[in-house]
């Protein structure tokens, strides 16, 4: 252990005293059951100073120069988990943002995905352990043979549903005078959902209640794979689609809502990494772009759209009754082929969960020992 006026070093990691005092684990500084921070460093006149610092094999113990006296005890395991003093190559897996700890994304096209499909068939029916792993790696997970009740119970075990205009679930089926193109027999090009709303990152959940019609095969596209290939071949177009917000709109007659939102098709992290795709051609209209940009933007948009429509990137399959399909709405675009209504009915139940419920549950399992006594 090394000390100076401002920090202490434990296992070659430096910790500022202000950081340690701010993150004190005592009941006076952090509420014991909600774990909410109670200590407010902005009320201190000076940077917290220790009277004594002691390091054992298990703990760092600091008695602070305060009135009344205050002691902080930090388990070494806790300190190493949250250590922030690291070099660029010194990865601290647990303290990274949640997303980066999950199985690495495997960016797929049709040929690559087909290598995994036979492996998936061995998973059989019902909810198996691997569903979440596949969701992170491939952006979607397909589960077979759930009853409607099993489907509801499964989603409820993940988190509360985000309500649609129709309630917890929206039933997609042919409706006369449809308010949504999905409620027709039309072909639907690959798209992400809720392009026209200011919603957070969603998990899209499909459940096939019945599928007796001819046609209507589902189409999935890995938007991250398409974006990578598109960006390598057309870097200028990629930049244009990342930097130009366009309008996505939806006019609902029956519910009397007109949703409109401006968003670029590619959302990039500060690092330049792609984090989300927003795309639904049937909602992309009446763009309000500068006159000089319009023609070039159309070229970039059409080039990208043709990538999405290229069968080499599309996984097409028939969803059967009882199938449950979960998709990362920031990555996977979904669509369907047209179907023949006279051949039988088709009812697809759609619901949405917050992606935070996926990552939050996973984080809970991983971190709970740092908060709750074993
Ligand atoms: Fe959709």
CSV table of N, CA, C and O and ligand atoms in Angstrom, one decimal, residues 191 193 206 334, ligand 1:
chain,number,residue,atom,x,y,z
A,191,UNK,N,-37.2,-3.8,-41.5
A,191,UNK,CA,-37.3,-2.5,-40.8
A,191,UNK,C,-37.0,-2.7,-39.3
A,191,UNK,O,-37.1,-3.9,-38.8
A,193,UNK,N,-38.6,-1.4,-35.5
A,193,UNK,CA,-39.9,-0.9,-35.0
A,193,UNK,C,-39.7,0.4,-34.3
A,193,UNK,O,-38.7,0.8,-33.8
A,206,UNK,N,-42.0,-11.3,-30.8
A,206,UNK,CA,-43.1,-11.8,-31.6
A,206,UNK,C,-43.6,-13.2,-31.1
A,206,UNK,O,-42.7,-14.0,-30.6
A,334,UNK,N,-36.5,-6.6,-39.3
A,334,UNK,CA,-37.4,-7.8,-39.6
A,334,UNK,C,-38.4,-7.3,-40.6
A,334,UNK,O,-38.7,-6.2,-40.8
B,1,LIG,FE1,-42.3,-4.4,-37.4
